[in-house]
Backbone as numpy.savetxt, mean C-alpha at the origin, in Angstrom:
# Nx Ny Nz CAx CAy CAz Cx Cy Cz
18.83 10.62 -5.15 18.03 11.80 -5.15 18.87 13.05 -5.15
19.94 13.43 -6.01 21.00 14.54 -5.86 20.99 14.58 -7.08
20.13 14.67 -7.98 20.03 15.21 -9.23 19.31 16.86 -9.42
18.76 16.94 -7.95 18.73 18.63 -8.17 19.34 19.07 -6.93
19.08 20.07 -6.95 19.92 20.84 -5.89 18.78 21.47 -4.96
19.36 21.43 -3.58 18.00 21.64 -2.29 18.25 22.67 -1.91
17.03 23.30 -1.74 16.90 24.89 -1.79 16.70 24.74 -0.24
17.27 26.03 0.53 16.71 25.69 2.00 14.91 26.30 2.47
14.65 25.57 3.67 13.27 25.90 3.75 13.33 26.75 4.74
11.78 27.67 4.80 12.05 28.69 5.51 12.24 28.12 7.16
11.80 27.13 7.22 11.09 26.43 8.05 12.32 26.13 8.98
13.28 25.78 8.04 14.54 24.80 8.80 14.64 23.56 8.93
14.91 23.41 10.81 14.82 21.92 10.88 13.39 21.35 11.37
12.69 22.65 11.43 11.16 22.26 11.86 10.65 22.07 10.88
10.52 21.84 9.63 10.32 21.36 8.20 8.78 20.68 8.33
8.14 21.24 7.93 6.68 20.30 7.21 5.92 19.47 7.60
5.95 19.11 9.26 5.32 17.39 9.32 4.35 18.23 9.71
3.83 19.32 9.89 2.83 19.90 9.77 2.12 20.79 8.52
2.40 20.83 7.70 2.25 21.20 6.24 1.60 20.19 5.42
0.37 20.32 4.85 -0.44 19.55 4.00 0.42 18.55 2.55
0.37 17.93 2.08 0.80 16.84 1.56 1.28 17.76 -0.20
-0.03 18.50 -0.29 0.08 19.56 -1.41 1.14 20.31 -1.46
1.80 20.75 -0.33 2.82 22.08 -0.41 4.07 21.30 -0.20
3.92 20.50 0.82 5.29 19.69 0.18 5.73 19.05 -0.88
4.75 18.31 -1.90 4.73 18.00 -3.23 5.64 19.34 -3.36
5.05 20.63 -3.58 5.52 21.31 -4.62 6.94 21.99 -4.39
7.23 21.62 -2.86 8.50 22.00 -2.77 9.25 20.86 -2.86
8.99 19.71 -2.87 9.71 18.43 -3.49 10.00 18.62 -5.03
9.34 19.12 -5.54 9.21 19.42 -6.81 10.43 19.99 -7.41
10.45 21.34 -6.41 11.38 22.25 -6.75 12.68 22.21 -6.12
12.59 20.79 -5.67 14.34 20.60 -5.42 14.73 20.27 -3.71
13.69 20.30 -2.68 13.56 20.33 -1.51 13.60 19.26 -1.05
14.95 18.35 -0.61 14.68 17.04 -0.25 14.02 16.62 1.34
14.32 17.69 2.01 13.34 17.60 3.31 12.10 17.17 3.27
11.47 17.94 2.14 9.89 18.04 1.61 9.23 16.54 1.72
10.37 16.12 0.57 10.10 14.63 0.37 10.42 13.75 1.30
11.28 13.77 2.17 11.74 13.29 3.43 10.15 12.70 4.24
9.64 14.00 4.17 8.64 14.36 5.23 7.49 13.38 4.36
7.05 13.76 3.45 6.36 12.48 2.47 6.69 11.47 2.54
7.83 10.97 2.32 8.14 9.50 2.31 7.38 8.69 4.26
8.35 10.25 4.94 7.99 9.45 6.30 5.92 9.33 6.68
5.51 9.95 6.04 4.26 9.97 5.98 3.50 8.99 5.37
3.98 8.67 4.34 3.14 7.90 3.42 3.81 6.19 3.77
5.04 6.37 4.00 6.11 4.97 4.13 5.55 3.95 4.60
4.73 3.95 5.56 4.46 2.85 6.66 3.29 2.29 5.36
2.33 2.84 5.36 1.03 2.35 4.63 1.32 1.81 3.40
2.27 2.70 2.72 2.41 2.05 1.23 3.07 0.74 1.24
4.30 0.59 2.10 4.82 -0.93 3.00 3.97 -1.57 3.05
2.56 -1.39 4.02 1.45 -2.76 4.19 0.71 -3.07 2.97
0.06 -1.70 2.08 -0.34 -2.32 0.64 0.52 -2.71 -0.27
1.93 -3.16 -0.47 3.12 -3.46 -0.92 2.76 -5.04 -0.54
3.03 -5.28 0.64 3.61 -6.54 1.32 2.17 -7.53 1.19
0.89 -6.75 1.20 0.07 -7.88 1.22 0.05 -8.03 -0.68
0.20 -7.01 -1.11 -0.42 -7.57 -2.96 1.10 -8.63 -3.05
2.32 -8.26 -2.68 3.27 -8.87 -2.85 3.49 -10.60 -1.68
3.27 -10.03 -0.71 3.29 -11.43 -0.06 4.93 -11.81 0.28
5.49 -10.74 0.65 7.04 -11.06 0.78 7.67 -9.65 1.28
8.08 -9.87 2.49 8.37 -8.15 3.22 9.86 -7.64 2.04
10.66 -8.50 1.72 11.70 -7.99 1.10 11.31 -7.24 -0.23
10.59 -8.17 -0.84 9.82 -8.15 -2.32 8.62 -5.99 -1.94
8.26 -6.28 -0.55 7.43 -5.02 -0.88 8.53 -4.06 -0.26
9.28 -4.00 0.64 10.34 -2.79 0.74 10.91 -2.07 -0.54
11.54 -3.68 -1.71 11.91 -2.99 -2.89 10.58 -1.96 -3.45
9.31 -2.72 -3.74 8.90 -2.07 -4.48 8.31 -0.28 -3.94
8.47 -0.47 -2.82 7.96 0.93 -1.89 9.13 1.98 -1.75
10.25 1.56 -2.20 11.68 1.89 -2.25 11.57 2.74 -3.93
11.59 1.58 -5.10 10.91 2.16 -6.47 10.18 3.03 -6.43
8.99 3.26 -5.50 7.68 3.85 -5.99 8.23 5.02 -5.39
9.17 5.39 -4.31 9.16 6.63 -3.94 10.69 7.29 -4.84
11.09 6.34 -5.57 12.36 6.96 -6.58 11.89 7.25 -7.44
10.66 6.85 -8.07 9.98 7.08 -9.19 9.33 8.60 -9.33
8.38 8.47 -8.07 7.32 9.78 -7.48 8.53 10.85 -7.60
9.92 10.53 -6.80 11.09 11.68 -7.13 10.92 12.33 -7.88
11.32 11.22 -9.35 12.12 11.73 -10.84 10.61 12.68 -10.85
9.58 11.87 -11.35 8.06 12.58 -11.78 7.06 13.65 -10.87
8.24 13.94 -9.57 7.51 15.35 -9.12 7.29 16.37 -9.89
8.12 16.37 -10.82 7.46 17.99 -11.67 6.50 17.74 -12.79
6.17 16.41 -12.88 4.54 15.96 -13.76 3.35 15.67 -12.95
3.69 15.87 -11.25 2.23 16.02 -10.34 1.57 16.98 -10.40
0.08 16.47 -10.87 -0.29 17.95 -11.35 -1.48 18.02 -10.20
-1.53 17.88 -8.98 -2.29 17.65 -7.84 -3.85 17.31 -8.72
-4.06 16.69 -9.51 -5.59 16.12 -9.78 -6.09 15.14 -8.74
-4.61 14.68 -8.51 -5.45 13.65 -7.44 -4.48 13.93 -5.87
-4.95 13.51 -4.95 -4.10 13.80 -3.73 -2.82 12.62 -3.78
-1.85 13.86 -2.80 -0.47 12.73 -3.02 -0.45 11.63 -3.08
-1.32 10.79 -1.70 -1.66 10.13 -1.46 -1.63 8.48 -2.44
-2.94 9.45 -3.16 -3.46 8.56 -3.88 -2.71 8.96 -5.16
-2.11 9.30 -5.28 -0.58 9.40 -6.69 0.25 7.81 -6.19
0.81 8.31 -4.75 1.40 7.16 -4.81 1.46 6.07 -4.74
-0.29 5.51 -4.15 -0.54 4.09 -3.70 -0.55 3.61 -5.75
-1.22 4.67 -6.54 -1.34 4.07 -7.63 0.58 3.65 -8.21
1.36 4.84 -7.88 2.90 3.92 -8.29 3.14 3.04 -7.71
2.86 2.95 -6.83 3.26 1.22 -5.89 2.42 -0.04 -6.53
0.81 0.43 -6.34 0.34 -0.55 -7.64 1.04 -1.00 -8.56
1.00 -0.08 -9.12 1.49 0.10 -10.55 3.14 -1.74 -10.24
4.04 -0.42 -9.81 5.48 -1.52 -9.23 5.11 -2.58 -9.05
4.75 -2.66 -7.89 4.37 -4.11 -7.45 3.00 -5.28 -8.01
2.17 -4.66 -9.41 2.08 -5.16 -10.48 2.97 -6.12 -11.72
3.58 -5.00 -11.78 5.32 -5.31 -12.35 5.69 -6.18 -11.66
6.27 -6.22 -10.21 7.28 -6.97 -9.70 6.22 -8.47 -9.86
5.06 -8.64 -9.69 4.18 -9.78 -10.07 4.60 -10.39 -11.16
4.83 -9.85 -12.24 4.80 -10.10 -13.62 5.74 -11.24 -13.64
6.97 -10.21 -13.18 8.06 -11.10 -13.27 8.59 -11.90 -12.08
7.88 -12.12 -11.17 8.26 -12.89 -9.81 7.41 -13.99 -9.60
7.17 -14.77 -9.59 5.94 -16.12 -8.88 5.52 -15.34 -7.55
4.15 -15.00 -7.20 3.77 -14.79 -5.83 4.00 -15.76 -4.38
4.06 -15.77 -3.74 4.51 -16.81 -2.55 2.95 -16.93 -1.55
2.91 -18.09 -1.28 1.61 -18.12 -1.02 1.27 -17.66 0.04
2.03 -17.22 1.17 1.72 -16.99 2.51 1.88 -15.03 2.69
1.05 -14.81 3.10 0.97 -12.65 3.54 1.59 -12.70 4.89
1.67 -13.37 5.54 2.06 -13.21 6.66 2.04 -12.55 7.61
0.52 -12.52 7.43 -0.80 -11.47 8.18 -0.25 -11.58 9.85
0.26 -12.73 10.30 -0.05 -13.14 11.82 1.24 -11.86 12.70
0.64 -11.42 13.35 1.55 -10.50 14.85 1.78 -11.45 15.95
3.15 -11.29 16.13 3.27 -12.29 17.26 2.67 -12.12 18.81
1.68 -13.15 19.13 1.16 -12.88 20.19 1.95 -12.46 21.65
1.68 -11.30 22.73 2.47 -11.15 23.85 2.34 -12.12 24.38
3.20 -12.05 25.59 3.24 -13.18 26.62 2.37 -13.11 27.38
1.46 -14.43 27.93 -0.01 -14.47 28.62 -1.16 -13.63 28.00
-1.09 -13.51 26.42 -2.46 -13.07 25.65 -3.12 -14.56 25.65
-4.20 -14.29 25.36 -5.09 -15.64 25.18 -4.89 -16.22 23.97
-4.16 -15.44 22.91 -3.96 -16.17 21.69 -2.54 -16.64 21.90
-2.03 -16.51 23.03 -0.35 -17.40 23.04 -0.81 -18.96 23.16
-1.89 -19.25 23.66 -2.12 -20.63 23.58 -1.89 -21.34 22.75
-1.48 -22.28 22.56 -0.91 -23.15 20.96 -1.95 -23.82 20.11
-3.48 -23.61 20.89 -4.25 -24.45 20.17 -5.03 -22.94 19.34
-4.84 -21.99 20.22 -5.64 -20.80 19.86 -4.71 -20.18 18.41
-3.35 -20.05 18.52 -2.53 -19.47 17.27 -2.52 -20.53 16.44
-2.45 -22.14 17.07 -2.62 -22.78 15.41 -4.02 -22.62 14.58
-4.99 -22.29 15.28 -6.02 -21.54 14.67 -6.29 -20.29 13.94
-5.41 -19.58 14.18 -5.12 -18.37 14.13 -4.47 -18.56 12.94
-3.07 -19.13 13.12 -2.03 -19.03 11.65 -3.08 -19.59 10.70
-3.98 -21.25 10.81 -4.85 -21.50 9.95 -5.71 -20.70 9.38
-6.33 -19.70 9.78 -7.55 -19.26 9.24 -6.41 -17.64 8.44
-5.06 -17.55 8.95 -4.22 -16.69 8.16 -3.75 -16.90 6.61
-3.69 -18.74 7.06 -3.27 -19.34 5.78 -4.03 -19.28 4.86
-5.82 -19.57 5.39 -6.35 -19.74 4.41 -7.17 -18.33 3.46
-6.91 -17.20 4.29 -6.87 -15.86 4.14 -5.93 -15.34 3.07
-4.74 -16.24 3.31 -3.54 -15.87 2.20 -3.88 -16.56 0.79
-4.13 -17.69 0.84 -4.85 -18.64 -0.08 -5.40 -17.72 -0.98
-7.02 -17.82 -0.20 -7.96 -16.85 -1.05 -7.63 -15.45 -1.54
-7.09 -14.90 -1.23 -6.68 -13.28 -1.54 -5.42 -13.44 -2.73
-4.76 -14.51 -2.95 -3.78 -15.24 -3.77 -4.68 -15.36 -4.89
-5.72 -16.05 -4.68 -6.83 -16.72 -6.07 -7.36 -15.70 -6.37
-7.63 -14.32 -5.86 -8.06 -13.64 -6.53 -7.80 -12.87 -7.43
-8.74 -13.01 -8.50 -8.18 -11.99 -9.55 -7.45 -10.39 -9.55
-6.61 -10.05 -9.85 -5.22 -8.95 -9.56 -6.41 -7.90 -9.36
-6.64 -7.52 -9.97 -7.87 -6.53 -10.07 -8.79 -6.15 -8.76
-9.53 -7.43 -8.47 -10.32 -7.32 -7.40 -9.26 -7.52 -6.28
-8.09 -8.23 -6.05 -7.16 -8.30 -4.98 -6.98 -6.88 -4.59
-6.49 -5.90 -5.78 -6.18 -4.65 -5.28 -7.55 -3.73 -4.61
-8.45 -4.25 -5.28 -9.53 -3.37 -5.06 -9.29 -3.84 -3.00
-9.50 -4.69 -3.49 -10.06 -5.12 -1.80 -8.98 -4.58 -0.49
-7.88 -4.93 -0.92 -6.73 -4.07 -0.28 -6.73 -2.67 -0.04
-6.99 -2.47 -1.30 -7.20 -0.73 -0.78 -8.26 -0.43 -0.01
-9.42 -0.80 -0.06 -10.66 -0.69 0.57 -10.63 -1.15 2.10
-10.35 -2.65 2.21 -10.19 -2.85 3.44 -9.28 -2.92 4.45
-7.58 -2.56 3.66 -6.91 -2.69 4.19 -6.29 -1.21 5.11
-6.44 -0.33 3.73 -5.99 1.13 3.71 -7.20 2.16 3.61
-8.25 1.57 3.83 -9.41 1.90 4.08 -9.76 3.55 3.01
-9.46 2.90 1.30 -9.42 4.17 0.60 -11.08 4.66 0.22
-11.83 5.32 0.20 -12.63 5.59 -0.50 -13.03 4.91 -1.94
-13.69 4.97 -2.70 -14.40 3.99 -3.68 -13.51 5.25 -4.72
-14.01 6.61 -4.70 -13.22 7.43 -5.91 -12.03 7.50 -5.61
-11.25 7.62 -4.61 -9.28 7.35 -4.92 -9.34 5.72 -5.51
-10.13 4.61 -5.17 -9.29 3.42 -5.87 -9.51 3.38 -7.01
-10.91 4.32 -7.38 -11.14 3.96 -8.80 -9.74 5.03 -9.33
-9.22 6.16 -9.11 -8.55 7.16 -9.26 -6.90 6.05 -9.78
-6.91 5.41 -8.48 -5.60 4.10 -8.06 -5.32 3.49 -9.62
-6.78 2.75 -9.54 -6.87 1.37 -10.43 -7.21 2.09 -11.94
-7.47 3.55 -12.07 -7.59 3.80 -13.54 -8.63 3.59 -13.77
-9.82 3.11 -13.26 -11.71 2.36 -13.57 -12.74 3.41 -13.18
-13.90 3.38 -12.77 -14.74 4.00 -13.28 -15.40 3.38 -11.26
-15.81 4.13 -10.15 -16.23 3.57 -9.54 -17.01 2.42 -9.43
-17.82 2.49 -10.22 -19.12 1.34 -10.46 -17.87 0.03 -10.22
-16.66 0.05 -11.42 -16.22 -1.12 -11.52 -15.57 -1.85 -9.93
-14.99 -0.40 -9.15 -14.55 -0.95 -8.26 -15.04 -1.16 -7.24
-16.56 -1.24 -7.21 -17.61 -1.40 -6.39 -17.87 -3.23 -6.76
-17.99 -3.10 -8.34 -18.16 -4.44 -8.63 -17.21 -5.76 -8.02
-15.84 -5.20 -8.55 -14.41 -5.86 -7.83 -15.12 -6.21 -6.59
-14.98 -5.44 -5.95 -15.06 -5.11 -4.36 -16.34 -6.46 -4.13
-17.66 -6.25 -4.83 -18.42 -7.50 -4.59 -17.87 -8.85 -4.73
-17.26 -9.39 -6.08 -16.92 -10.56 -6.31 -16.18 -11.10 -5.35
-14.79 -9.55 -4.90 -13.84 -10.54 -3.97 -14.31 -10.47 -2.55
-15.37 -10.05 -1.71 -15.93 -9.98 -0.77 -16.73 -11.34 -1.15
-17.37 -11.69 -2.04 -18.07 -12.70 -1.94 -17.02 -14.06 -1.98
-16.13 -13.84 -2.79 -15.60 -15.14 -3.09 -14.45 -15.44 -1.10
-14.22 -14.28 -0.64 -13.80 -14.80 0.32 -14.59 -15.18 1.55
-15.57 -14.48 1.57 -16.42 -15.34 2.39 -16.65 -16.89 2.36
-16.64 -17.57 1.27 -17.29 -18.19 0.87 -16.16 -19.06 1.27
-14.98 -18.63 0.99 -13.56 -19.53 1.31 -13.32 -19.49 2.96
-13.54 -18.01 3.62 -13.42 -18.04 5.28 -14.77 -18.43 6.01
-15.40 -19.18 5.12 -16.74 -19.53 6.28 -16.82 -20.30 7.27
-15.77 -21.39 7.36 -15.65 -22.07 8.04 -14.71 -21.25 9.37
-14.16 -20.10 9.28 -13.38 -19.70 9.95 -14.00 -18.78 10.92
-15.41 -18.64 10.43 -16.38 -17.54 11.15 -17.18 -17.76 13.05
């Protein structure tokens, strides 16, 4: 990221984590690597979890969340705020970690499970092999689903986006990602019923 040169902010070292997502774009834009600093640390965590579940491999989604914010770099001065940062970048990470699909075999396990504390009721061994099971079969189904509705559903339930940023995300037309959103809600039920 030293292909332009960083202008200082008025701000200093108190820089932006209070400044709307819009104004730092545009001083990212114009050469301000703080700006983007402050974006990356904002957006980083979330774009990581919608990374790691479409990908299914923490290494596999660091790269691609790593890409998506070298990318957003180069193409800050083609953000033309139509859509919020936000939702600029979950669509480059899509986008990447589409790509990295293409050319990678998916791995079957998300590796949804948090390790239980000590003396939770799910440290029990009969309670987490239940637990990892109904993870596995969570990973399964969300695996079988078609790329399309996988993302839909991720964004919706994971990152909890609105119906117009995913349609915004996915390039579609709400209706469609309403539709998505039915099939893969239905088809996983239908696979976690036994888990209910």
């Amino acid at each position: 990221m030293t292909e332009r040169t960083v202008s200082p902010s008025p701000e200093g070292d108190l820089l932006g984590h209070d400044l709307p997502d819009g104004l730092l774009a545009v001083r990212a834009a114009e050469g301000d690597e703080d700006c983007f600093a402050v974006l990356v640390q904002r957006h980083g965590s979330s774009l990581l979890v919608l990374a790691r579940r479409m990908l299914g491999n923490p290494q596999d989604a660091e790269e691609a969340v790593q890409d998506a914010f070298v990318s957003a770099w180069r193409r800050l001065p083609e953000y033309r705020h139509s859509a919020e940062f936000r939702t600029w970048m979950h669509r480059i990470t899509v986008n990447r970690c589409l790509t990295m699909r293409r050319h990678r075999p998916p791995p079957l396990s998300l590796d949804l499970v948090v390790e239980p504390a000590a003396g939770d009721a799910w440290s029990q061994p009969a309670r987490c092999a239940e637990q990892d099971a109904a993870t596995a079969a969570l990973s399964r189904a969300l695996a079988e689903l078609d790329v399309g509705q996988r993302i839909c559903w991720i964004l919706r339930e994971v990152e909890g986006l609105p119906y117009k940023e995913i349609a915004h995300v996915t390039r579609t037309s709400e209706s469609t990602v309403r539709g998505r959103l039915f099939r893969a809600r239905r088809s996983l039920q239908e696979v976690m019923g036994p888990w209910r």
